[in-house]
mmCIF file of C-alpha atoms in Angstrom:
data_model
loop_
_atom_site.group_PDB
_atom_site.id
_atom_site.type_symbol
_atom_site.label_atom_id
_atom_site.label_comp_id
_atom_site.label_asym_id
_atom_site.label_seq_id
_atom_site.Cartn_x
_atom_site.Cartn_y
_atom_site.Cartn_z
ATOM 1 C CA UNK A 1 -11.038 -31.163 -14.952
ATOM 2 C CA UNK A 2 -8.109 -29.145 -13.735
ATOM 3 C CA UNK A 3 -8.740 -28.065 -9.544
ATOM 4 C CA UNK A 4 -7.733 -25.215 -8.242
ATOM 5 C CA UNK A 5 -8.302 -24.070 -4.627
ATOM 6 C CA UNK A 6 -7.020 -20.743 -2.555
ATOM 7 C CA UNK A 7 -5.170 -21.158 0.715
ATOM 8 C CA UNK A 8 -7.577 -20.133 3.092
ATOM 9 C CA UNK A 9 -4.595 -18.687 5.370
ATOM 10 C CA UNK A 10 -2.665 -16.417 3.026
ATOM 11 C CA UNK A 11 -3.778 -13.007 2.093
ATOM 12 C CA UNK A 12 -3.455 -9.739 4.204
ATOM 13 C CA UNK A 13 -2.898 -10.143 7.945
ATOM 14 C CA UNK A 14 -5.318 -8.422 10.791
ATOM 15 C CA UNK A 15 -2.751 -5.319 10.676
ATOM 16 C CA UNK A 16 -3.257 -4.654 6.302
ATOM 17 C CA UNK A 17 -6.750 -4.906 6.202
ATOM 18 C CA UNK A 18 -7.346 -2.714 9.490
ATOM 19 C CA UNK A 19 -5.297 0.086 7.502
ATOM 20 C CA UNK A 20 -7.385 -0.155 4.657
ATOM 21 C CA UNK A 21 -10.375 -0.220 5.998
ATOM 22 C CA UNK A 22 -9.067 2.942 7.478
ATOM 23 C CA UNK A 23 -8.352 5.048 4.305
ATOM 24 C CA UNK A 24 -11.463 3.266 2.687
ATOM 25 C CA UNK A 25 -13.996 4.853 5.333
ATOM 26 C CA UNK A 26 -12.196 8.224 4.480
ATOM 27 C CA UNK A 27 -12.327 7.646 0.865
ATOM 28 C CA UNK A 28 -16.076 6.511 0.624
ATOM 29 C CA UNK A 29 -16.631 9.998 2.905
ATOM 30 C CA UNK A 30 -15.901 11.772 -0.120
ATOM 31 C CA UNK A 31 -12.473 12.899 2.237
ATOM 32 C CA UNK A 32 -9.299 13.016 0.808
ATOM 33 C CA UNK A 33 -6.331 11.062 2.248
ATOM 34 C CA UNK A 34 -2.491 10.319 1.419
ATOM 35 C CA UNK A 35 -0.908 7.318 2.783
ATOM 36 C CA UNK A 36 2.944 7.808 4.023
ATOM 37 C CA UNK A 37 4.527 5.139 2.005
ATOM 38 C CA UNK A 38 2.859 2.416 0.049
ATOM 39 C CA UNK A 39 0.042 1.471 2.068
ATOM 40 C CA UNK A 40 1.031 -2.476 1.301
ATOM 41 C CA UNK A 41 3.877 -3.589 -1.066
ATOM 42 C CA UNK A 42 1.669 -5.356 -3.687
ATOM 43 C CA UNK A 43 1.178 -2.581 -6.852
ATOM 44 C CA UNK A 44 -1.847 -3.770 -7.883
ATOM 45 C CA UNK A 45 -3.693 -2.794 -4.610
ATOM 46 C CA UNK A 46 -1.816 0.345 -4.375
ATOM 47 C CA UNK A 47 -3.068 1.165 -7.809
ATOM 48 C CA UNK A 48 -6.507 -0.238 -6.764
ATOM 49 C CA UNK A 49 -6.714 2.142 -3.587
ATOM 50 C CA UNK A 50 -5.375 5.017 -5.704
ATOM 51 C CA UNK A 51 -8.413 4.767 -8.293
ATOM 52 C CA UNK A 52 -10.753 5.082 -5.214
ATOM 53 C CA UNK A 53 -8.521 8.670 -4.628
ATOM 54 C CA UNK A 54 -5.758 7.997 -2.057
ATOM 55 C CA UNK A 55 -2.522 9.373 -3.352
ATOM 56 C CA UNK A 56 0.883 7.467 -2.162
ATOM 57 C CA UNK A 57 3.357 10.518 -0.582
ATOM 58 C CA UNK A 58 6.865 10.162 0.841
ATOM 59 C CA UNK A 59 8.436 12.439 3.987
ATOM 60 C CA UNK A 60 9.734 14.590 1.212
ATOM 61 C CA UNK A 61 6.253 15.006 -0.129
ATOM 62 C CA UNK A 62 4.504 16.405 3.122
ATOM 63 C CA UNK A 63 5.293 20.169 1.917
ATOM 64 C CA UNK A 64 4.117 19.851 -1.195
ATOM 65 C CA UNK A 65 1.021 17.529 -0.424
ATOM 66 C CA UNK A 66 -2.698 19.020 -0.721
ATOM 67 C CA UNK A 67 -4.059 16.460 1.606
ATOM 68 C CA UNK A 68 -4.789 17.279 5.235
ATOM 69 C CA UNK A 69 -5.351 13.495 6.059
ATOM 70 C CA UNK A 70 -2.303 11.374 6.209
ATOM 71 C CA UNK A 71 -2.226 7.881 6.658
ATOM 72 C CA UNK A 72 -0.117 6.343 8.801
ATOM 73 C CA UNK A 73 0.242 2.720 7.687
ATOM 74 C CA UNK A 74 0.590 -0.593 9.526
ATOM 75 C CA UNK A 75 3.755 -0.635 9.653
ATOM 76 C CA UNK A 76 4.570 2.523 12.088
ATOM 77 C CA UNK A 77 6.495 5.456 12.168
ATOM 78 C CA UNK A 78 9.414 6.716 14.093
ATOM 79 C CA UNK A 79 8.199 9.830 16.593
ATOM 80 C CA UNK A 80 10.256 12.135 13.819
ATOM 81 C CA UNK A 81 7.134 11.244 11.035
ATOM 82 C CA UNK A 82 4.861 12.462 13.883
ATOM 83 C CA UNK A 83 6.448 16.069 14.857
ATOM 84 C CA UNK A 84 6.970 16.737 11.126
ATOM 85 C CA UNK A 85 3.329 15.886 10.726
ATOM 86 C CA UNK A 86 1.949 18.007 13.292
ATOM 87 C CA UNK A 87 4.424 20.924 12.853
ATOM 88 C CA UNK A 88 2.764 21.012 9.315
ATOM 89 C CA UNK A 89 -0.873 20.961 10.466
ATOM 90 C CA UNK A 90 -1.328 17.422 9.027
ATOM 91 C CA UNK A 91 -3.980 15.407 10.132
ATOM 92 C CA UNK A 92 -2.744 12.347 11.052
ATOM 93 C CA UNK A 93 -4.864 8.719 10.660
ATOM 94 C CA UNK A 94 -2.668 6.173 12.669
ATOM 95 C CA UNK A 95 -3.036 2.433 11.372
ATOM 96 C CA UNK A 96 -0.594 1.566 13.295
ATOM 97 C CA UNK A 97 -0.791 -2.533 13.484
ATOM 98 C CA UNK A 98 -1.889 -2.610 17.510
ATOM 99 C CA UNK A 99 1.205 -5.636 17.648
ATOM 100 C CA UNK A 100 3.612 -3.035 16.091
ATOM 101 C CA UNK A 101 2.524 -0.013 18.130
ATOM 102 C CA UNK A 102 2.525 -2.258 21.239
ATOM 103 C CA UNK A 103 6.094 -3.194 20.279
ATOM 104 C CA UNK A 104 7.331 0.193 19.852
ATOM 105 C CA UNK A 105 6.329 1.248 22.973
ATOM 106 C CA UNK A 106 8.197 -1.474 24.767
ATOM 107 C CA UNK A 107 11.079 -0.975 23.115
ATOM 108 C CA UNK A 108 10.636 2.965 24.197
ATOM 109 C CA UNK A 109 10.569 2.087 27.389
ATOM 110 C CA UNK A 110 13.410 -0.357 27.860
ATOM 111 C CA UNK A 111 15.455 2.422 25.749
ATOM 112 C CA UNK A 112 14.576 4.855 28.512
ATOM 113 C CA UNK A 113 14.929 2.437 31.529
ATOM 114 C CA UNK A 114 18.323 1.101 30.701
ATOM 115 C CA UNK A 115 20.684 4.266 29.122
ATOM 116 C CA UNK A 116 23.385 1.530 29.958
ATOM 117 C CA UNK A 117 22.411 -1.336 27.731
ATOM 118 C CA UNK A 118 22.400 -1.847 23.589
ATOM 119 C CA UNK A 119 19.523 -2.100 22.471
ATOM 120 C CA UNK A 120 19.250 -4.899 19.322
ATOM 121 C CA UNK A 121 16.449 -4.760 16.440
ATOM 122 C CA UNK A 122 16.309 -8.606 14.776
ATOM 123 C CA UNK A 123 15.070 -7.293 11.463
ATOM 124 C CA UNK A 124 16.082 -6.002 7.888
ATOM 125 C CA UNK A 125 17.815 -2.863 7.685
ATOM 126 C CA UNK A 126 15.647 -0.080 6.070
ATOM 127 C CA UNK A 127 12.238 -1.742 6.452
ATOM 128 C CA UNK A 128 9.368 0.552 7.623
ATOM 129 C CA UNK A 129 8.631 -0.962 11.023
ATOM 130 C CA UNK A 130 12.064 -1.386 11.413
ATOM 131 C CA UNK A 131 12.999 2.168 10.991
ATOM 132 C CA UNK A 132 10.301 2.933 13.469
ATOM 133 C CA UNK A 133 11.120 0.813 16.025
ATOM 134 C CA UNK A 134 14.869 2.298 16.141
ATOM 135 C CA UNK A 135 13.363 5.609 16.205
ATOM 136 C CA UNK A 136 11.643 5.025 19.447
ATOM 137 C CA UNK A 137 15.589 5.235 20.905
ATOM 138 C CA UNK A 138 16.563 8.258 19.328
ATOM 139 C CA UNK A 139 18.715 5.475 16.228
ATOM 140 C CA UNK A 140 20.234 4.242 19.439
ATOM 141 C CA UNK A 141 19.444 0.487 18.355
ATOM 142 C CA UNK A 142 21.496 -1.391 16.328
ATOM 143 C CA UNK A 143 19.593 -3.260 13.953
ATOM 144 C CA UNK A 144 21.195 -7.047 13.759
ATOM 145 C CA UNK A 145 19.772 -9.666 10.832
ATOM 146 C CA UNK A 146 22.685 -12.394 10.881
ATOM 147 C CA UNK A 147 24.179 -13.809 13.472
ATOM 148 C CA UNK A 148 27.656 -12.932 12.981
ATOM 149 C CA UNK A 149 26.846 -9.393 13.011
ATOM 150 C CA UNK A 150 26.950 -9.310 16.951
ATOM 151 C CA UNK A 151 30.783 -8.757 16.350
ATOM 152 C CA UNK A 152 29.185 -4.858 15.769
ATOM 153 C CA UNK A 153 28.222 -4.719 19.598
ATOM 154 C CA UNK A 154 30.421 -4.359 22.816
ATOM 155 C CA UNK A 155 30.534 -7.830 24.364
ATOM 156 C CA UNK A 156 30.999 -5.957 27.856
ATOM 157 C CA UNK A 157 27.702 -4.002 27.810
ATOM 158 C CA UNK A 158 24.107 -5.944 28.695
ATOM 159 C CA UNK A 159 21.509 -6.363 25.809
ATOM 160 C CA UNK A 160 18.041 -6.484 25.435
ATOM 161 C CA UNK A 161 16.569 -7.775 22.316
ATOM 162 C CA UNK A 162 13.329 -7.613 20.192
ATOM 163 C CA UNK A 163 12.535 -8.555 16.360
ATOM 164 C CA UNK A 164 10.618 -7.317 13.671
ATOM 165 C CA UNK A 165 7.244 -8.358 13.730
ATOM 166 C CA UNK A 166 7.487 -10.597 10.331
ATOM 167 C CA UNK A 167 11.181 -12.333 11.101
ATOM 168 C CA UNK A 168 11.611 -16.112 11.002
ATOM 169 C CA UNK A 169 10.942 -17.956 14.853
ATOM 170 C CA UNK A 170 14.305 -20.024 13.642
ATOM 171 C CA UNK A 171 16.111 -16.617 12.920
ATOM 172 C CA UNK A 172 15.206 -15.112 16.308
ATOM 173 C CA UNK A 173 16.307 -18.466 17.651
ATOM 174 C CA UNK A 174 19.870 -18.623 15.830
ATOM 175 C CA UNK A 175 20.583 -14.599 16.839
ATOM 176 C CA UNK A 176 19.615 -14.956 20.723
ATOM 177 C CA UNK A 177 22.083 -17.935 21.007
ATOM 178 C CA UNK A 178 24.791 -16.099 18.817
ATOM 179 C CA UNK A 179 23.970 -12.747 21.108
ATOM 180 C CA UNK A 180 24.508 -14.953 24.820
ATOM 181 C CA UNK A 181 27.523 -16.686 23.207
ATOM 182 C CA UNK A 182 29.088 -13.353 21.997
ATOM 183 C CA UNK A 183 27.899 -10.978 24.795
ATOM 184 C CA UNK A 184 29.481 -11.577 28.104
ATOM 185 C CA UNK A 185 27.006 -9.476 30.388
ATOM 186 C CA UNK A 186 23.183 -10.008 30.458
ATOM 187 C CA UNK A 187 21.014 -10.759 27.614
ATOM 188 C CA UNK A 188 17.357 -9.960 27.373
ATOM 189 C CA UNK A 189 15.467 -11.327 24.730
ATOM 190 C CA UNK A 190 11.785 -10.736 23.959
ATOM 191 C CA UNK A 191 9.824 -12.654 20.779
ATOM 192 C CA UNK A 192 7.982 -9.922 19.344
ATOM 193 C CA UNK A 193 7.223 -11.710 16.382
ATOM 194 C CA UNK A 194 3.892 -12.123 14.680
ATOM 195 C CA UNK A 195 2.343 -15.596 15.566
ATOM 196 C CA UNK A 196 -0.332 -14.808 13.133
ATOM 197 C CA UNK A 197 2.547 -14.272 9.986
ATOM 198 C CA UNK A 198 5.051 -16.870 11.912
ATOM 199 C CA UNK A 199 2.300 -19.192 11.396
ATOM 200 C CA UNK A 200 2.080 -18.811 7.593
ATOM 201 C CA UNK A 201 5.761 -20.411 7.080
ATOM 202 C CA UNK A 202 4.424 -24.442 8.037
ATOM 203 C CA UNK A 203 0.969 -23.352 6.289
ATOM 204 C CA UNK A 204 2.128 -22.608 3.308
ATOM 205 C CA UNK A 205 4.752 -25.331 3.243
ATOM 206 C CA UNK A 206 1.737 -27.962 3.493
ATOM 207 C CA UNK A 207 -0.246 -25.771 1.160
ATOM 208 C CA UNK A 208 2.644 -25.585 -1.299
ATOM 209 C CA UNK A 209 3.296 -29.761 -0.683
ATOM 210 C CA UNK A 210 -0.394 -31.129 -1.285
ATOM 211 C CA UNK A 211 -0.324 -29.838 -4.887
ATOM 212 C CA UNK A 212 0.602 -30.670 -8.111
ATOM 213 C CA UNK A 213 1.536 -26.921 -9.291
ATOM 214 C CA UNK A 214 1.698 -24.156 -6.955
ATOM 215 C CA UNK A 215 1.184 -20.514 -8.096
ATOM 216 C CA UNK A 216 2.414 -17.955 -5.418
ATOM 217 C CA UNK A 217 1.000 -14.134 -5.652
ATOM 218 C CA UNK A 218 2.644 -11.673 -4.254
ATOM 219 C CA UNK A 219 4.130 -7.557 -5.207
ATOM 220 C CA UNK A 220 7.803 -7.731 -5.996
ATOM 221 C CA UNK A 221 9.308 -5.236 -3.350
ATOM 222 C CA UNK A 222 7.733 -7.613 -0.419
ATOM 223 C CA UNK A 223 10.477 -8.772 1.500
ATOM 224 C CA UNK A 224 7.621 -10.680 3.490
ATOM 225 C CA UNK A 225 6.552 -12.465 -0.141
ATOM 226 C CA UNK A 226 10.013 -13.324 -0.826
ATOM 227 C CA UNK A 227 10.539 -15.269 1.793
ATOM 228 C CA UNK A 228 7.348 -17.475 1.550
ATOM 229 C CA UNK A 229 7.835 -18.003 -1.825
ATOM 230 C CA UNK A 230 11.189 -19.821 -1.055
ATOM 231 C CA UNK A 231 9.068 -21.524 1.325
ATOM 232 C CA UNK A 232 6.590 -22.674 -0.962
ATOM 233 C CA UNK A 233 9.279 -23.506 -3.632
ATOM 234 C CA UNK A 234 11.281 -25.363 -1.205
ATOM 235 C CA UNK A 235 7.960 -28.090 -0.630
ATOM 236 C CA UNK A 236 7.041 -27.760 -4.318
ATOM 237 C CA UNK A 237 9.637 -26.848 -6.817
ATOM 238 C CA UNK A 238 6.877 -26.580 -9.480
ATOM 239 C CA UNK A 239 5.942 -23.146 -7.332
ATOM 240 C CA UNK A 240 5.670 -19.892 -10.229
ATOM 241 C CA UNK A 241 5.761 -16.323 -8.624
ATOM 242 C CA UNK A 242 3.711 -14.031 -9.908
ATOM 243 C CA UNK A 243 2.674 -10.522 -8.906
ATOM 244 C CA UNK A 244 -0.410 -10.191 -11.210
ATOM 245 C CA UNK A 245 -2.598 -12.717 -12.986
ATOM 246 C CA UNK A 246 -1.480 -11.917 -16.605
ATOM 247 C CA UNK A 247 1.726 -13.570 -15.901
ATOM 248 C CA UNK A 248 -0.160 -16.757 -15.808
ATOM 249 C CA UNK A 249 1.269 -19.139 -18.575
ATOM 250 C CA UNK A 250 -0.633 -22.271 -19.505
ATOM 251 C CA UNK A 251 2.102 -24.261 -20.295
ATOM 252 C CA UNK A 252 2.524 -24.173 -16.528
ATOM 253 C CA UNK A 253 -0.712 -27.088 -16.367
ATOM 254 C CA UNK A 254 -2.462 -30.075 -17.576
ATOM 255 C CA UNK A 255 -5.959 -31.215 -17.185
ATOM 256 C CA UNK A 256 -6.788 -33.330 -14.079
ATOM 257 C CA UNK A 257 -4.231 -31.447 -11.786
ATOM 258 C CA UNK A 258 -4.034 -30.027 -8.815
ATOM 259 C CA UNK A 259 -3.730 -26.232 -8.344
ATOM 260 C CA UNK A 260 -2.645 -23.783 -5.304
ATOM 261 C CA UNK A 261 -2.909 -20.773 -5.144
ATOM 262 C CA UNK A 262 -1.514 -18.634 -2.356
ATOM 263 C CA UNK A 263 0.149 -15.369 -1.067
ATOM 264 C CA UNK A 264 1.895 -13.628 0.960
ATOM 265 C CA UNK A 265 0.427 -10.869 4.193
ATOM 266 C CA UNK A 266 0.459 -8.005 1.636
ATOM 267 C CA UNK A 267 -1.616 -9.785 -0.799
ATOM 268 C CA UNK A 268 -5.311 -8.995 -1.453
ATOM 269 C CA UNK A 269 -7.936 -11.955 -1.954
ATOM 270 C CA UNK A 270 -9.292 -10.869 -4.621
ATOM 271 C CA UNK A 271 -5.972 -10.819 -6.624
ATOM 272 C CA UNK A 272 -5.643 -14.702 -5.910
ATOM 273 C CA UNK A 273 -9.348 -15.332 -7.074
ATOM 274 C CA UNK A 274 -8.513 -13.318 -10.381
ATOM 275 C CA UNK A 275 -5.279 -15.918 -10.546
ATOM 276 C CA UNK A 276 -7.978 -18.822 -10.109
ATOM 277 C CA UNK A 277 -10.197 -17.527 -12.814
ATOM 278 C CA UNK A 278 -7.546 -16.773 -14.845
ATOM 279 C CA UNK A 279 -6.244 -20.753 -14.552
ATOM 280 C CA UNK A 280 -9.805 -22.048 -14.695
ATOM 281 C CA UNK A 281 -10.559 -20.210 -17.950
ATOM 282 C CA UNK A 282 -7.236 -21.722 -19.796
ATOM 283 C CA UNK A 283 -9.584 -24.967 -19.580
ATOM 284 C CA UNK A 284 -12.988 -24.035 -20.281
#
């Protein structure tokens, strides 16, 4: 009989699920509420939360939006989202991830502390909490993802330097040493990522490795599900990405083998337990 087990350790992190259990308790209040953005990037809980009556807005929605409740999602905001909020009589839910919120506030501060110094983002250009983190210095920051991009800085002028919450430790790693080699005044560095998501890169290698077939869940448009999924691959090239569970093919197993199933921060449980019934029935 064909096994299949879950990785206890993927799924949404601490940050996700605080968010929506947020909108949830407004939803099941018979409130309405709009999230700013998608509230995760995985479209089947997006179209799961929208059932229950949350609608998905942009900035350019906020005129035009009935809801007095907006959702501010894990990922954070840049101080602009919150004016144009207010100045429209919004009501605004902050689910803020406490790591993120914590972060933008430091980086606020150094911003304000040092008007001499560049300020450096590790993280992906145009991400959510990325965007929010360089609005906390006014789009001061420069926002940095491979090394040789330090060439964009001014070698005489002192740096202080954060990351994205979800970047690779090794990534961080590789841009502070390219930053003090480049740079010839001080360097500050602070690790601001994630332990809790850093973490899931050797899980789900190991997770990936002690199977026979490994099916990885994730929404398309997450950058953070990408990049496990080359993880995953990388320890077990028989690793299939899906993003619901009726792209499971059964010419993917055999009987008597061993099945993992895992995911990335934005993904739901109960989308990998539909993948595991969806496996399991292909050998009833």
């Amino acid at each position: 009989m064909i096994h299949v087990e879950i990785d206890p350790n993927s799924g949404f992190c601490f940050g996700v699920v605080r968010a929506i259990d947020k909108a949830e308790k407004y939803l099941e209040q018979g409130k309405t509420i709009s999230s700013l953005g998608e509230m995760v990037h995985n479209a089947q809980e997006v179209k799961r939360l929208e059932s229950l009556g949350m609608h998905t807005i942009s900035c350019r929605d906020i005129d035009a939006a009935e809801n007095e409740n907006v959702l501010i999602r894990a990922h954070g905001e840049p101080p602009s989202t919150y004016k144009t909020l207010k100045d429209k009589g919004r009501n605004i839910v902050d689910a803020t991830c406490p790591i993120v919120l914590k972060l933008q506030q430091k980086v606020k501060k150094t911003y304000e502390n040092h008007p001499e110094a560049q300020i450096v983002i590790y993280g992906k250009q145009g991400h959510a909490e990325v965007i929010g983190l360089v609005g906390q210095t006014r789009g001061h920051a420069y926002v940095l993802s491979l090394p040789e991009e330090v060439k964009k800085l001014d070698p005489a002028k002192p740096v202080f330097m954060f990351s994205q919450t979800t970047m690779p430790l090794e990534g961080f790693a590789e841009m502070k040493t390219a930053l003090e080699a480049y740079i010839k005044a001080e360097v500050i560095s602070y690790d601001t990522i994630c332990r809790k998501v850093a973490h899931r890169v050797p899980e789900i290698s190991r997770f990936a490795a002690m199977h026979d077939v490994c099916v990885f869940v994730s929404g398309k448009n997450s950058s953070n599900g990408r990049m496990l999924f080359n993880v995953a691959q990388k320890s077990n090239p028989n690793t299939h990405f899906i993003s619901k569970a009726a792209e499971i093919q059964k010419d993917w197993f055999t009987n008597d083998i061993s099945v993992g199933i895992c995911g990335a921060t934005s993904t739901p449980h109960w989308q990998m337990e539909e993948a595991k019934k969806t496996i399991q029935a292909f050998f009833i």
